[in-house]
Amino acid sequence: MTARPIAVVGASAAGLAAAEALRRGGWRGPLTLIGDEPHLPYDRPPLSKQLLHGAWEPDRLLLRTAEQLAPLDLDLRLGTRATGLDVATRTLTLDGGVGVPPREQGREWGKLACAGVIIATGVAARTLPGADRIAGVHTLRTLDEALALRGELAHGGTPGSGGAAAGEGGGGRRLVIVGNGVLGCEAAAVARELGHDVTLVGIEATPMAAAVGTEIGELFAEEHRARGVRLCTGAVDGFETAPADPAGTGDPQVTAVRLANGGAGGGTRLPADLVLLAIGSRPAVEWLADPALDTTDGLRCDAYCAAAPGIYAAGDVARWDHPVHGRPLRFEHRMNATEQGMAAARNLLAELAATDPAATGAGVDASAQERRPFAPVPYFWSDQYGLKLQAYGLTAGADRVETTVLDRAERRALALYGRDGRAVGVLAAGIPPRQLRALRAVVATPLPWEEARERIGAATAAG
């Protein structure tokens, strides 16, 4: 009888990390990696930075080449979408049964019965009604989406005009970015460096405020204004379009974005040749309809990243009980994806070793025999123009923020974030790496607020 595989759903950074950890941990059985895109696993943060700018080509984003993946002996199924999961039997349903031999034990057309499953399907971009039927309106979550936007930005810009005054776009294309979070700000920086006329629209007046707080957000807003980005506040009410060609065939072309009444920034109509929707994301859980799973804001997991017996999750899609912070959290951070992929793999192997030793065999690492809670110190970064922002811990949802601007002209600043009387996050802009490493220790185990303030002051003074 053919052994059941472990299946990793999501050929992402988290999914790849899980697959590699399963092999390192001793899993010698079949190992299936399923991805709904046709590409080998690639790195996503450069999509809105180096790739969009044109500094990198797609092959530089690959996390592993085909030759590097070969030793994993993967049943690699790219361009294949998981459409269902029966939790009780750990059986996946795959669209079209791509690559699945008929009548093979546990692997009939469209079905894959598994010893265990790790879900790493990430998130999908949110959009606006009807946007998918308008030419020139883009989202930016996948490689193909980034290349499509890059192709349009490659025409009409004036490279090097990123320091132009507001309203002096230098003859570039008119790009309206809807959403002034981190992704929207990164894309705005790239587009200005390419010489385009950029308008950044947000519901909140301060860019990135939800992620980093008002004062740090305003510091970066000053940089965007200095670089020529127009900042507007308001909700999108709709799009204006023109026929794609005189015959009226094809999707209509966007010509403007309309803001709802009350939108600030000099009017409610924003002329646009291109629009980028950067209005957030939703966890890719719509295919998980089994009532045994909680898919409220991601796939709910315990402290071990387990959503159900034999079912684990990792990366952007996972909302798990963080043992240090004492509440369920979900992070859309690159480092977390890799770390959680490895943790989910290790804990799945430990569960299988305890409940089904025959499935794991003698090769499973002894260190995987006991599950361990996943308790990372979250880390994220953002590059905008020549500025680097880095943060450890939790910066969103803080009930107290203390910001110290060290050099406004250079956009150098430090911020401490608190919740319930303890410091839970720290953020630095323009801080040397040695100082940044010292700041991580302040929030690794949340300290009382005043103690954390003293530690931050000492670390800053030492630099």
GROMACS .gro file of N, CA and C in nm, residues 310-399:
model
  270
  310GLY      N    1  -0.344   1.674   1.310
  310GLY     CA    2  -0.278   1.650   1.182
  310GLY      C    3  -0.287   1.764   1.083
  311ILE      N    4  -0.349   1.878   1.123
  311ILE     CA    5  -0.366   1.992   1.034
  311ILE      C    6  -0.298   2.113   1.099
  312TYR      N    7  -0.198   2.169   1.033
  312TYR     CA    8  -0.122   2.281   1.088
  312TYR      C    9  -0.125   2.396   0.988
  313ALA      N   10  -0.087   2.515   1.034
  313ALA     CA   11  -0.084   2.632   0.946
  313ALA      C   12   0.039   2.715   0.976
  314ALA      N   13   0.082   2.792   0.876
  314ALA     CA   14   0.202   2.875   0.890
  314ALA      C   15   0.193   2.995   0.798
  315GLY      N   16   0.257   3.104   0.840
  315GLY     CA   17   0.266   3.222   0.757
  315GLY      C   18   0.148   3.315   0.771
  316ASP      N   19   0.124   3.395   0.667
  316ASP     CA   20   0.023   3.501   0.672
  316ASP      C   21  -0.116   3.449   0.703
  317VAL      N   22  -0.145   3.325   0.668
  317VAL     CA   23  -0.280   3.270   0.685
  317VAL      C   24  -0.308   3.225   0.827
  318ALA      N   25  -0.206   3.204   0.908
  318ALA     CA   26  -0.222   3.143   1.040
  318ALA      C   27  -0.251   3.247   1.148
  319ARG      N   28  -0.355   3.223   1.227
  319ARG     CA   29  -0.383   3.305   1.345
  319ARG      C   30  -0.374   3.211   1.464
  320TRP      N   31  -0.267   3.224   1.541
  320TRP     CA   32  -0.239   3.125   1.645
  320TRP      C   33  -0.224   3.193   1.781
  321ASP      N   34  -0.234   3.113   1.885
  321ASP     CA   35  -0.222   3.162   2.022
  321ASP      C   36  -0.075   3.188   2.054
  322HIS      N   37  -0.037   3.314   2.058
  322HIS     CA   38   0.102   3.348   2.090
  322HIS      C   39   0.121   3.330   2.240
  323PRO      N   40   0.209   3.241   2.283
  323PRO     CA   41   0.221   3.211   2.426
  323PRO      C   42   0.276   3.325   2.510
  324VAL      N   43   0.349   3.416   2.451
  324VAL     CA   44   0.402   3.530   2.527
  324VAL      C   45   0.300   3.641   2.540
  325HIS      N   46   0.231   3.670   2.433
  325HIS     CA   47   0.134   3.781   2.434
  325HIS      C   48  -0.003   3.738   2.482
  326GLY      N   49  -0.028   3.608   2.492
  326GLY     CA   50  -0.150   3.558   2.552
  326GLY      C   51  -0.277   3.584   2.475
  327ARG      N   52  -0.266   3.596   2.346
  327ARG     CA   53  -0.385   3.616   2.262
  327ARG      C   54  -0.354   3.570   2.120
  328PRO      N   55  -0.458   3.542   2.041
  328PRO     CA   56  -0.433   3.499   1.903
  328PRO      C   57  -0.382   3.614   1.819
  329LEU      N   58  -0.280   3.587   1.738
  329LEU     CA   59  -0.218   3.688   1.653
  329LEU      C   60  -0.200   3.631   1.512
  330ARG      N   61  -0.199   3.720   1.416
  330ARG     CA   62  -0.169   3.682   1.277
  330ARG      C   63  -0.076   3.788   1.220
  331PHE      N   64   0.037   3.744   1.165
  331PHE     CA   65   0.138   3.836   1.114
  331PHE      C   66   0.156   3.816   0.964
  332GLU      N   67   0.157   3.926   0.890
  332GLU     CA   68   0.191   3.922   0.748
  332GLU      C   69   0.334   3.973   0.733
  333HIS      N   70   0.426   3.900   0.794
  333HIS     CA   71   0.567   3.939   0.796
  333HIS      C   72   0.652   3.828   0.736
  334ARG      N   73   0.752   3.866   0.659
  334ARG     CA   74   0.833   3.768   0.587
  334ARG      C   75   0.909   3.675   0.681
  335MET      N   76   0.973   3.728   0.785
  335MET     CA   77   1.050   3.643   0.875
  335MET      C   78   0.961   3.545   0.948
  336ASN      N   79   0.841   3.590   0.986
  336ASN     CA   80   0.749   3.501   1.055
  336ASN      C   81   0.710   3.383   0.968
  337ALA      N   82   0.695   3.407   0.838
  337ALA     CA   83   0.656   3.299   0.747
  337ALA      C   84   0.757   3.184   0.753
  338THR      N   85   0.885   3.215   0.744
  338THR     CA   86   0.988   3.111   0.748
  338THR      C   87   0.992   3.042   0.884
  339GLU      N   88   0.992   3.121   0.990
  339GLU     CA   89   1.002   3.063   1.124
  339GLU      C   90   0.881   2.976   1.156
  340GLN      N   91   0.763   3.022   1.118
  340GLN     CA   92   0.643   2.945   1.150
  340GLN      C   93   0.630   2.821   1.062
  341GLY      N   94   0.678   2.830   0.938
  341GLY     CA   95   0.679   2.710   0.855
  341GLY      C   96   0.762   2.600   0.917
  342MET      N   97   0.879   2.635   0.969
  342MET     CA   98   0.964   2.537   1.034
  342MET      C   99   0.899   2.483   1.161
  343ALA      N  100   0.837   2.571   1.240
  343ALA     CA  101   0.774   2.529   1.365
  343ALA      C  102   0.656   2.436   1.339
  344ALA      N  103   0.574   2.468   1.239
  344ALA     CA  104   0.460   2.383   1.206
  344ALA      C  105   0.506   2.244   1.163
  345ALA      N  106   0.611   2.239   1.082
  345ALA     CA  107   0.664   2.110   1.037
  345ALA      C  108   0.715   2.027   1.154
  346ARG      N  109   0.792   2.090   1.241
  346ARG     CA  110   0.846   2.020   1.357
  346ARG      C  111   0.733   1.965   1.446
  347ASN      N  112   0.631   2.045   1.470
  347ASN     CA  113   0.523   2.001   1.558
  347ASN      C  114   0.435   1.897   1.493
  348LEU      N  115   0.415   1.905   1.362
  348LEU     CA  116   0.340   1.800   1.294
  348LEU      C  117   0.413   1.667   1.303
  349LEU      N  118   0.543   1.668   1.281
  349LEU     CA  119   0.620   1.543   1.293
  349LEU      C  120   0.613   1.487   1.434
  350ALA      N  121   0.618   1.576   1.533
  350ALA     CA  122   0.608   1.529   1.671
  350ALA      C  123   0.473   1.466   1.698
  351GLU      N  124   0.367   1.526   1.645
  351GLU     CA  125   0.233   1.468   1.663
  351GLU      C  126   0.223   1.332   1.595
  352LEU      N  127   0.271   1.325   1.472
  352LEU     CA  128   0.263   1.197   1.400
  352LEU      C  129   0.347   1.090   1.469
  353ALA      N  130   0.462   1.127   1.523
  353ALA     CA  131   0.546   1.029   1.593
  353ALA      C  132   0.474   0.974   1.715
  354ALA      N  133   0.392   1.059   1.779
  354ALA     CA  134   0.321   1.015   1.900
  354ALA      C  135   0.195   0.937   1.868
  355THR      N  136   0.128   0.971   1.759
  355THR     CA  137  -0.001   0.909   1.729
  355THR      C  138   0.004   0.803   1.622
  356ASP      N  139   0.104   0.811   1.533
  356ASP     CA  140   0.113   0.716   1.422
  356ASP      C  141   0.259   0.692   1.389
  357PRO      N  142   0.334   0.624   1.478
  357PRO     CA  143   0.478   0.605   1.458
  357PRO      C  144   0.512   0.539   1.325
  358ALA      N  145   0.425   0.454   1.278
  358ALA     CA  146   0.453   0.386   1.151
  358ALA      C  147   0.457   0.483   1.034
  359ALA      N  148   0.380   0.591   1.046
  359ALA     CA  149   0.375   0.687   0.936
  359ALA      C  150   0.505   0.764   0.923
  360THR      N  151   0.568   0.795   1.037
  360THR     CA  152   0.690   0.875   1.033
  360THR      C  153   0.815   0.792   1.008
  361GLY      N  154   0.817   0.669   1.055
  361GLY     CA  155   0.934   0.584   1.037
  361GLY      C  156   1.046   0.620   1.131
  362ALA      N  157   1.157   0.551   1.116
  362ALA     CA  158   1.269   0.567   1.209
  362ALA      C  159   1.351   0.691   1.182
  363GLY      N  160   1.325   0.758   1.069
  363GLY     CA  161   1.411   0.870   1.033
  363GLY      C  162   1.380   1.000   1.102
  364VAL      N  163   1.266   1.008   1.171
  364VAL     CA  164   1.227   1.135   1.232
  364VAL      C  165   1.323   1.171   1.344
  365ASP      N  166   1.368   1.296   1.342
  365ASP     CA  167   1.463   1.347   1.441
  365ASP      C  168   1.405   1.336   1.581
  366ALA      N  169   1.485   1.288   1.674
  366ALA     CA  170   1.437   1.273   1.812
  366ALA      C  171   1.395   1.406   1.871
  367SER      N  172   1.454   1.515   1.826
  367SER     CA  173   1.419   1.646   1.881
  367SER      C  174   1.278   1.688   1.842
  368ALA      N  175   1.219   1.620   1.744
  368ALA     CA  176   1.084   1.652   1.700
  368ALA      C  177   0.980   1.570   1.774
  369GLN      N  178   1.020   1.491   1.871
  369GLN     CA  179   0.927   1.402   1.939
  369GLN      C  180   0.837   1.475   2.038
  370GLU      N  181   0.867   1.599   2.069
  370GLU     CA  182   0.782   1.675   2.160
  370GLU      C  183   0.749   1.808   2.094
  371ARG      N  184   0.620   1.839   2.090
  371ARG     CA  185   0.579   1.965   2.030
  371ARG      C  186   0.621   2.083   2.118
  372ARG      N  187   0.652   2.195   2.052
  372ARG     CA  188   0.692   2.314   2.126
  372ARG      C  189   0.609   2.433   2.080
  373PRO      N  190   0.565   2.518   2.174
  373PRO     CA  191   0.489   2.637   2.135
  373PRO      C  192   0.572   2.727   2.045
  374PHE      N  193   0.504   2.794   1.957
  374PHE     CA  194   0.570   2.887   1.866
  374PHE      C  195   0.559   3.028   1.925
  375ALA      N  196   0.672   3.086   1.965
  375ALA     CA  197   0.672   3.214   2.036
  375ALA      C  198   0.777   3.307   1.978
  376PRO      N  199   0.759   3.354   1.855
  376PRO     CA  200   0.860   3.439   1.792
  376PRO      C  201   0.854   3.583   1.842
  377VAL      N  202   0.962   3.655   1.819
  377VAL     CA  203   0.960   3.801   1.832
  377VAL      C  204   0.938   3.854   1.691
  378PRO      N  205   0.819   3.905   1.662
  378PRO     CA  206   0.791   3.948   1.524
  378PRO      C  207   0.889   4.056   1.477
  379TYR      N  208   0.919   4.051   1.347
  379TYR     CA  209   1.010   4.149   1.288
  379TYR      C  210   0.958   4.185   1.150
  380PHE      N  211   0.956   4.314   1.119
  380PHE     CA  212   0.926   4.353   0.981
  380PHE      C  213   1.007   4.476   0.945
  381TRP      N  214   1.018   4.501   0.815
  381TRP     CA  215   1.093   4.615   0.767
  381TRP      C  216   1.023   4.673   0.644
  382SER      N  217   1.059   4.796   0.613
  382SER     CA  218   1.009   4.861   0.492
  382SER      C  219   1.119   4.952   0.439
  383ASP      N  220   1.138   4.949   0.307
  383ASP     CA  221   1.233   5.037   0.240
  383ASP      C  222   1.155   5.137   0.155
  384GLN      N  223   1.177   5.266   0.179
  384GLN     CA  224   1.113   5.371   0.102
  384GLN      C  225   1.216   5.479   0.074
  385TYR      N  226   1.240   5.502  -0.056
  385TYR     CA  227   1.349   5.590  -0.098
  385TYR      C  228   1.478   5.534  -0.039
  386GLY      N  229   1.557   5.614   0.028
  386GLY     CA  230   1.678   5.562   0.091
  386GLY      C  231   1.659   5.531   0.237
  387LEU      N  232   1.535   5.527   0.283
  387LEU     CA  233   1.506   5.508   0.425
  387LEU      C  234   1.471   5.364   0.455
  388LYS      N  235   1.519   5.315   0.568
  388LYS     CA  236   1.482   5.180   0.613
  388LYS      C  237   1.415   5.190   0.749
  389LEU      N  238   1.297   5.134   0.756
  389LEU     CA  239   1.221   5.125   0.880
  389LEU      C  240   1.222   4.979   0.924
  390GLN      N  241   1.252   4.953   1.051
  390GLN     CA  242   1.255   4.816   1.105
  390GLN      C  243   1.186   4.814   1.240
  391ALA      N  244   1.117   4.706   1.268
  391ALA     CA  245   1.044   4.696   1.394
  391ALA      C  246   1.048   4.554   1.448
  392TYR      N  247   1.054   4.545   1.580
  392TYR     CA  248   1.042   4.418   1.653
  392TYR      C  249   0.919   4.424   1.741
  393GLY      N  250   0.854   4.308   1.756
  393GLY     CA  251   0.740   4.300   1.845
  393GLY      C  252   0.612   4.347   1.778
  394LEU      N  253   0.518   4.395   1.858
  394LEU     CA  254   0.388   4.437   1.810
  394LEU      C  255   0.380   4.588   1.806
  395THR      N  256   0.357   4.643   1.688
  395THR     CA  257   0.341   4.787   1.675
  395THR      C  258   0.197   4.827   1.647
  396ALA      N  259   0.118   4.736   1.591
  396ALA     CA  260  -0.023   4.765   1.565
  396ALA      C  261  -0.105   4.735   1.691
  397GLY      N  262  -0.208   4.812   1.714
  397GLY     CA  263  -0.297   4.787   1.827
  397GLY      C  264  -0.244   4.831   1.961
  398ALA      N  265  -0.139   4.913   1.963
  398ALA     CA  266  -0.083   4.959   2.091
  398ALA      C  267  -0.177   5.061   2.155
  399ASP      N  268  -0.181   5.062   2.287
  399ASP     CA  269  -0.260   5.164   2.357
  399ASP      C  270  -0.171   5.278   2.408
   0.00000   0.00000   0.00000
